[in-house]
Amino acid sequence: MNLVANINGVRVYSDKPVVSIINTRVHFSDGSYADVSTNEVVNRGEGIITLGQPPSESAGGTPVVSTKSFRASQLSISNVNADVEIQPGGDQIVVTLTGPKSDVEAITIEEESGRVVVQGKGDSKVGGNIVISGGSVVIGGNISVGLIRSGGTSISTSTGESQVKIDIRVSIGTALDVSSVTGSTNIGDTLGSLVLTQGGQSRARIGRVGTAQLSTAGQSEIRAREISGNLTASTSGQSKIDVERGEIATLVVNTSGQSEFDFKGKATNAMLNASGQSEIKVTHVVNRPMKASSGQSDIIVRNWKD
């Protein structure tokens, strides 16, 4: 990667040819540009554009920015240690990574048959908890764990806010598939289908989406404002799923452990299965719901008193 510009003390690195520099904006031959006054990077083709320090310095923690743009209708995110923000805007999928250089380079962004794939390169991630009953444990390399228990001692490795930020702009209706995100996940009113899997102590917030498949484990949590279409949900451990409203054709829910599911919208049909000490709450189902519970679990459909 080459130093292509230094504007007001901010260095711009890229492997793309530069065609012009106008005020604080660097323009590249493929239509990409980087503006150092706003930290905006629009990458329209292959290659990398980075704002910040050179590789030898930024590896120590100085934030860098890497952006890529794609014309695609599907987005998949998996195995990343980052805080993820997905919001509607524009007619392309634009992915911007901000964080320490080594962490940013540990995440790949590629397009595969109309699907943009954002994923980690190979760190070991554990979504739930580890229980150590005796003996010793030796871990080599990098591992991200939500909670480790050894006898009566609990060791939390969660550091709160992640160092890497992934900001993604998508077109309305983009199909999303998000799993194994160690940090927080925030999804806006994308209106497309969603597959979301949470584990460990991760948290996710969802705006308005279409047909959804939601899954939580460990102590994770998903809160959604509105879901329309069909909804399939599963919870385990001490996790929670809460949906504020929505018009659902078919609702399918499976809960176990001490987990909780609460849907405050309206479903035409519902198949509800609870076990352990888990709980399912649904505000309204048009047709008589199919319910199955075991152990100390509870299923409550507020408009059906049976």
Short mmCIF file of C-alpha atoms in Angstrom, two decimals:
data_model
loop_
_atom_site.label_atom_id
_atom_site.label_comp_id
_atom_site.label_asym_id
_atom_site.label_seq_id
_atom_site.Cartn_x
_atom_site.Cartn_y
_atom_site.Cartn_z
CA MET A 1 0.00 0.00 0.00
CA ASN A 2 1.35 3.42 -1.00
CA LEU A 3 1.12 6.86 0.58
CA VAL A 4 -0.86 8.75 -2.08
CA ALA A 5 -1.65 12.00 -0.25
CA ASN A 6 -1.03 13.93 2.97
CA ILE A 7 -3.71 16.57 3.52
CA ASN A 8 -3.73 18.69 6.68
CA GLY A 9 -1.62 16.08 8.42
CA VAL A 10 -3.93 13.18 7.48
CA ARG A 11 -2.25 10.57 5.34
CA VAL A 12 -4.12 8.61 2.66
CA TYR A 13 -2.87 5.16 1.66
CA SER A 14 -4.07 3.13 -1.30
CA ASP A 15 -3.05 0.70 -4.02
CA LYS A 16 -5.24 2.59 -6.56
CA PRO A 17 -4.04 5.25 -9.03
CA VAL A 18 -4.91 8.85 -8.05
CA VAL A 19 -6.35 11.13 -10.74
CA SER A 20 -6.80 14.34 -8.73
CA ILE A 21 -6.79 15.96 -5.30
CA ILE A 22 -9.37 18.72 -4.83
CA ASN A 23 -9.39 20.52 -1.47
CA THR A 24 -9.63 17.71 1.12
CA ARG A 25 -10.81 15.02 -1.29
CA VAL A 26 -8.64 12.49 -3.13
CA HIS A 27 -10.13 11.08 -6.36
CA PHE A 28 -9.07 7.71 -7.77
CA SER A 29 -9.16 6.34 -11.33
CA ASP A 30 -12.07 3.93 -10.69
CA GLY A 31 -14.37 6.66 -9.31
CA SER A 32 -13.51 6.05 -5.66
CA TYR A 33 -12.67 8.93 -3.36
CA ALA A 34 -11.58 9.73 0.18
CA ASP A 35 -12.31 12.97 2.03
CA VAL A 36 -10.02 13.58 5.01
CA SER A 37 -12.21 16.38 6.44
CA THR A 38 -15.13 14.01 7.05
CA ASN A 39 -13.29 10.64 7.13
CA GLU A 40 -15.57 9.55 4.29
CA VAL A 41 -14.22 6.79 2.07
CA VAL A 42 -16.14 5.50 -0.95
CA ASN A 43 -14.45 2.52 -2.57
CA ARG A 44 -16.08 1.58 -5.88
CA GLY A 45 -13.81 -1.23 -7.00
CA GLU A 46 -11.04 -3.62 -6.06
CA GLY A 47 -8.26 -2.49 -3.78
CA ILE A 48 -7.97 -0.67 -0.46
CA ILE A 49 -8.21 2.95 0.65
CA THR A 50 -7.05 3.73 4.20
CA LEU A 51 -6.95 6.93 6.20
CA GLY A 52 -4.53 7.20 9.12
CA GLN A 53 -1.05 6.00 9.92
CA PRO A 54 1.20 3.77 7.83
CA PRO A 55 1.04 0.03 8.52
CA SER A 56 4.04 0.00 10.89
CA GLU A 57 2.36 2.59 13.13
CA SER A 58 -1.32 1.71 12.80
CA ALA A 59 -0.71 -1.88 13.88
CA GLY A 60 -0.27 -0.46 17.38
CA GLY A 61 -3.87 0.70 17.57
CA THR A 62 -4.27 3.92 15.57
CA PRO A 63 -7.66 3.71 13.79
CA VAL A 64 -7.78 3.20 10.04
CA VAL A 65 -10.75 3.24 7.67
CA SER A 66 -11.42 0.78 4.85
CA THR A 67 -14.52 1.04 2.61
CA LYS A 68 -15.88 -1.08 -0.25
CA SER A 69 -19.04 -0.69 -2.34
CA PHE A 70 -21.05 -3.35 -4.18
CA ARG A 71 -24.21 -3.63 -6.26
CA ALA A 72 -25.86 -6.59 -4.55
CA SER A 73 -29.16 -7.53 -2.91
CA GLN A 74 -27.92 -9.83 -0.13
CA LEU A 75 -25.57 -9.32 2.82
CA SER A 76 -23.98 -11.94 5.06
CA ILE A 77 -21.94 -11.17 8.21
CA SER A 78 -20.30 -13.87 10.33
CA ASN A 79 -17.53 -14.52 12.82
CA VAL A 80 -16.55 -10.89 13.49
CA ASN A 81 -15.38 -9.26 16.73
CA ALA A 82 -16.91 -5.84 16.08
CA ASP A 83 -19.85 -3.53 16.67
CA VAL A 84 -22.08 -3.74 13.60
CA GLU A 85 -24.40 -1.00 12.33
CA ILE A 86 -26.66 -1.70 9.32
CA GLN A 87 -28.85 1.12 8.01
CA PRO A 88 -30.80 1.74 4.79
CA GLY A 89 -29.42 4.32 2.37
CA GLY A 90 -28.60 4.44 -1.34
CA ASP A 91 -28.80 1.78 -4.02
CA GLN A 92 -25.59 -0.08 -3.15
CA ILE A 93 -24.16 -2.03 -0.25
CA VAL A 94 -21.37 0.11 1.21
CA VAL A 95 -19.22 -1.47 3.93
CA THR A 96 -16.91 0.70 6.06
CA LEU A 97 -14.53 -0.79 8.62
CA THR A 98 -12.92 1.42 11.26
CA GLY A 99 -10.44 0.24 13.88
CA PRO A 100 -6.84 -0.85 14.51
CA LYS A 101 -5.20 -1.91 11.27
CA SER A 102 -4.51 -5.50 12.35
CA ASP A 103 -8.14 -5.97 13.41
CA VAL A 104 -9.53 -4.38 10.24
CA GLU A 105 -7.33 -6.62 8.08
CA ALA A 106 -8.63 -9.67 9.99
CA ILE A 107 -12.04 -9.11 8.34
CA THR A 108 -12.64 -9.92 4.68
CA ILE A 109 -15.24 -8.27 2.42
CA GLU A 110 -16.09 -10.11 -0.79
CA GLU A 111 -18.93 -10.53 -3.26
CA GLU A 112 -20.17 -14.01 -4.12
CA SER A 113 -22.94 -14.35 -6.71
CA GLY A 114 -24.81 -11.20 -5.73
CA ARG A 115 -24.16 -11.63 -2.00
CA VAL A 116 -21.73 -9.43 -0.06
CA VAL A 117 -19.91 -11.56 2.53
CA VAL A 118 -18.23 -9.92 5.55
CA GLN A 119 -16.43 -12.37 7.80
CA GLY A 120 -13.50 -12.87 10.16
CA LYS A 121 -10.45 -14.66 8.87
CA GLY A 122 -10.16 -17.31 11.56
CA ASP A 123 -10.11 -16.20 15.19
CA SER A 124 -11.81 -18.77 17.40
CA LYS A 125 -15.08 -17.41 18.72
CA VAL A 126 -17.27 -19.04 21.35
CA GLY A 127 -20.85 -17.79 21.50
CA GLY A 128 -21.86 -19.26 24.84
CA ASN A 129 -20.15 -20.00 28.15
CA ILE A 130 -17.31 -22.35 29.07
CA VAL A 131 -17.60 -24.36 32.28
CA ILE A 132 -14.33 -25.73 33.69
CA SER A 133 -14.82 -28.42 36.31
CA GLY A 134 -11.21 -29.37 36.95
CA GLY A 135 -7.78 -29.75 35.45
CA SER A 136 -6.13 -27.08 33.32
CA VAL A 137 -6.99 -25.38 30.06
CA VAL A 138 -4.38 -24.13 27.61
CA ILE A 139 -5.47 -21.79 24.82
CA GLY A 140 -3.20 -20.88 21.93
CA GLY A 141 -3.89 -18.03 19.54
CA ASN A 142 -6.83 -15.65 19.81
CA ILE A 143 -10.14 -16.62 21.35
CA SER A 144 -13.18 -14.51 22.20
CA VAL A 145 -15.38 -15.91 24.98
CA GLY A 146 -18.43 -14.40 26.64
CA LEU A 147 -18.03 -16.05 30.07
CA ILE A 148 -15.75 -18.64 31.63
CA ARG A 149 -16.76 -20.43 34.84
CA SER A 150 -14.30 -22.43 36.92
CA GLY A 151 -15.76 -23.84 40.14
CA GLY A 152 -17.27 -20.88 42.00
CA THR A 153 -15.35 -18.28 39.97
CA SER A 154 -16.74 -16.50 36.92
CA ILE A 155 -14.37 -14.72 34.54
CA SER A 156 -15.99 -12.39 32.05
CA THR A 157 -13.90 -11.60 28.98
CA SER A 158 -16.38 -9.13 27.54
CA THR A 159 -14.74 -5.73 27.09
CA GLY A 160 -17.93 -3.84 26.27
CA GLU A 161 -17.55 -1.71 23.17
CA SER A 162 -15.52 -3.38 20.42
CA GLN A 163 -12.48 -1.70 18.88
CA VAL A 164 -13.67 -2.38 15.33
CA LYS A 165 -16.77 -0.67 13.94
CA ILE A 166 -18.51 -2.02 10.85
CA ASP A 167 -20.87 0.52 9.30
CA ILE A 168 -22.97 -0.78 6.40
CA ARG A 169 -25.42 1.05 4.16
CA VAL A 170 -27.86 -1.14 2.22
CA SER A 171 -30.76 -0.56 -0.16
CA ILE A 172 -34.31 -1.07 1.11
CA GLY A 173 -35.28 -4.74 0.92
CA THR A 174 -31.75 -6.18 1.17
CA ALA A 175 -31.75 -9.71 2.58
CA LEU A 176 -29.59 -9.92 5.74
CA ASP A 177 -27.88 -12.91 7.38
CA VAL A 178 -25.96 -12.04 10.57
CA SER A 179 -24.32 -14.55 12.92
CA SER A 180 -21.46 -14.83 15.43
CA VAL A 181 -21.01 -11.10 16.02
CA THR A 182 -19.14 -10.68 19.31
CA GLY A 183 -19.99 -6.98 19.74
CA SER A 184 -23.31 -5.18 19.45
CA THR A 185 -25.57 -5.32 16.38
CA ASN A 186 -27.91 -2.50 15.35
CA ILE A 187 -30.14 -2.95 12.29
CA GLY A 188 -32.38 -0.15 11.02
CA ASP A 189 -35.57 -0.18 8.93
CA THR A 190 -34.22 -2.32 6.09
CA LEU A 191 -37.63 -4.01 5.43
CA GLY A 192 -36.00 -7.08 3.90
CA SER A 193 -35.72 -10.62 5.25
CA LEU A 194 -33.45 -11.25 8.22
CA VAL A 195 -31.63 -14.26 9.67
CA LEU A 196 -30.00 -13.30 12.98
CA THR A 197 -28.15 -15.62 15.37
CA GLN A 198 -26.86 -14.31 18.73
CA GLY A 199 -24.79 -16.02 21.41
CA GLY A 200 -22.71 -15.28 24.48
CA GLN A 201 -23.59 -11.90 25.96
CA SER A 202 -24.19 -10.15 22.63
CA ARG A 203 -27.01 -7.64 22.09
CA ALA A 204 -28.95 -6.83 18.93
CA ARG A 205 -31.47 -4.09 18.13
CA ILE A 206 -33.69 -4.34 15.04
CA GLY A 207 -35.94 -1.78 13.40
CA ARG A 208 -38.52 -2.80 10.80
CA VAL A 209 -37.77 -5.97 8.83
CA GLY A 210 -39.64 -8.58 6.82
CA THR A 211 -39.73 -12.34 7.31
CA ALA A 212 -37.27 -13.23 10.07
CA GLN A 213 -35.46 -16.16 11.66
CA LEU A 214 -34.13 -15.21 15.10
CA SER A 215 -32.02 -17.36 17.40
CA THR A 216 -30.47 -16.58 20.80
CA ALA A 217 -28.33 -18.59 23.22
CA GLY A 218 -26.30 -17.97 26.36
CA GLN A 219 -27.22 -14.58 27.83
CA SER A 220 -27.77 -12.85 24.51
CA GLU A 221 -30.70 -10.63 23.63
CA ILE A 222 -32.61 -9.48 20.53
CA ARG A 223 -35.06 -6.59 20.59
CA ALA A 224 -37.06 -5.86 17.43
CA ARG A 225 -39.42 -2.97 16.77
CA GLU A 226 -41.50 -4.55 13.98
CA ILE A 227 -41.50 -7.78 11.97
CA SER A 228 -43.82 -8.51 9.03
CA GLY A 229 -44.24 -11.78 7.14
CA ASN A 230 -43.32 -15.01 8.93
CA LEU A 231 -41.31 -15.32 12.14
CA THR A 232 -39.36 -18.32 13.37
CA ALA A 233 -37.63 -17.91 16.73
CA SER A 234 -35.63 -20.07 19.11
CA THR A 235 -34.18 -19.20 22.51
CA SER A 236 -32.05 -21.16 24.95
CA GLY A 237 -29.97 -20.61 28.08
CA GLN A 238 -30.94 -17.29 29.69
CA SER A 239 -31.41 -15.43 26.43
CA LYS A 240 -34.33 -13.24 25.38
CA ILE A 241 -36.20 -12.18 22.25
CA ASP A 242 -38.65 -9.28 22.40
CA VAL A 243 -40.70 -8.07 19.40
CA GLU A 244 -42.70 -4.89 19.95
CA ARG A 245 -45.18 -5.26 17.10
CA GLY A 246 -45.86 -6.84 13.72
CA GLU A 247 -48.34 -8.65 11.47
CA ILE A 248 -47.20 -12.28 11.22
CA ALA A 249 -48.75 -14.95 9.00
CA THR A 250 -47.08 -17.89 10.75
CA LEU A 251 -45.27 -17.72 14.07
CA VAL A 252 -43.07 -20.65 15.15
CA VAL A 253 -41.32 -20.45 18.53
CA ASN A 254 -39.14 -22.92 20.45
CA THR A 255 -37.77 -21.99 23.89
CA SER A 256 -35.69 -23.91 26.44
CA GLY A 257 -33.63 -23.39 29.58
CA GLN A 258 -34.60 -20.16 31.36
CA SER A 259 -35.04 -18.18 28.16
CA GLU A 260 -37.89 -15.83 27.27
CA PHE A 261 -39.79 -14.90 24.11
CA ASP A 262 -42.33 -12.05 23.92
CA PHE A 263 -44.26 -11.04 20.77
CA LYS A 264 -46.59 -8.08 21.21
CA GLY A 265 -47.99 -8.12 17.68
CA LYS A 266 -50.60 -10.21 15.87
CA ALA A 267 -50.12 -13.63 14.29
CA THR A 268 -52.61 -15.53 12.15
CA ASN A 269 -51.22 -18.96 13.10
CA ALA A 270 -48.83 -19.95 15.87
CA MET A 271 -46.90 -23.09 16.84
CA LEU A 272 -45.38 -22.64 20.29
CA ASN A 273 -43.11 -25.10 22.08
CA ALA A 274 -41.55 -24.41 25.51
CA SER A 275 -39.40 -26.58 27.79
CA GLY A 276 -37.33 -26.26 30.96
CA GLN A 277 -38.20 -23.04 32.80
CA SER A 278 -38.65 -20.98 29.68
CA GLU A 279 -41.56 -18.69 28.85
CA ILE A 280 -43.42 -17.71 25.70
CA LYS A 281 -45.75 -14.69 25.60
CA VAL A 282 -47.82 -13.73 22.55
CA THR A 283 -50.34 -10.89 22.53
CA HIS A 284 -52.74 -12.03 19.78
CA VAL A 285 -53.21 -15.12 17.60
CA VAL A 286 -56.19 -15.26 15.21
CA ASN A 287 -56.56 -19.04 14.96
CA ARG A 288 -56.28 -21.33 17.96
CA PRO A 289 -52.54 -21.69 18.63
CA MET A 290 -50.78 -25.05 18.81
CA LYS A 291 -49.02 -25.21 22.18
CA ALA A 292 -46.71 -27.75 23.81
CA SER A 293 -44.95 -27.18 27.13
CA SER A 294 -42.91 -29.36 29.46
CA GLY A 295 -41.05 -29.00 32.75
CA GLN A 296 -41.79 -25.69 34.48
CA SER A 297 -42.21 -23.76 31.26
CA ASP A 298 -45.14 -21.48 30.50
CA ILE A 299 -46.95 -20.40 27.33
CA ILE A 300 -49.26 -17.39 27.45
CA VAL A 301 -51.39 -16.27 24.50
CA ARG A 302 -53.19 -13.23 25.82
CA ASN A 303 -56.34 -13.44 23.68
CA TRP A 304 -56.84 -17.19 24.30
CA LYS A 305 -57.91 -18.21 27.81
CA ASP A 306 -57.51 -21.99 27.85
#
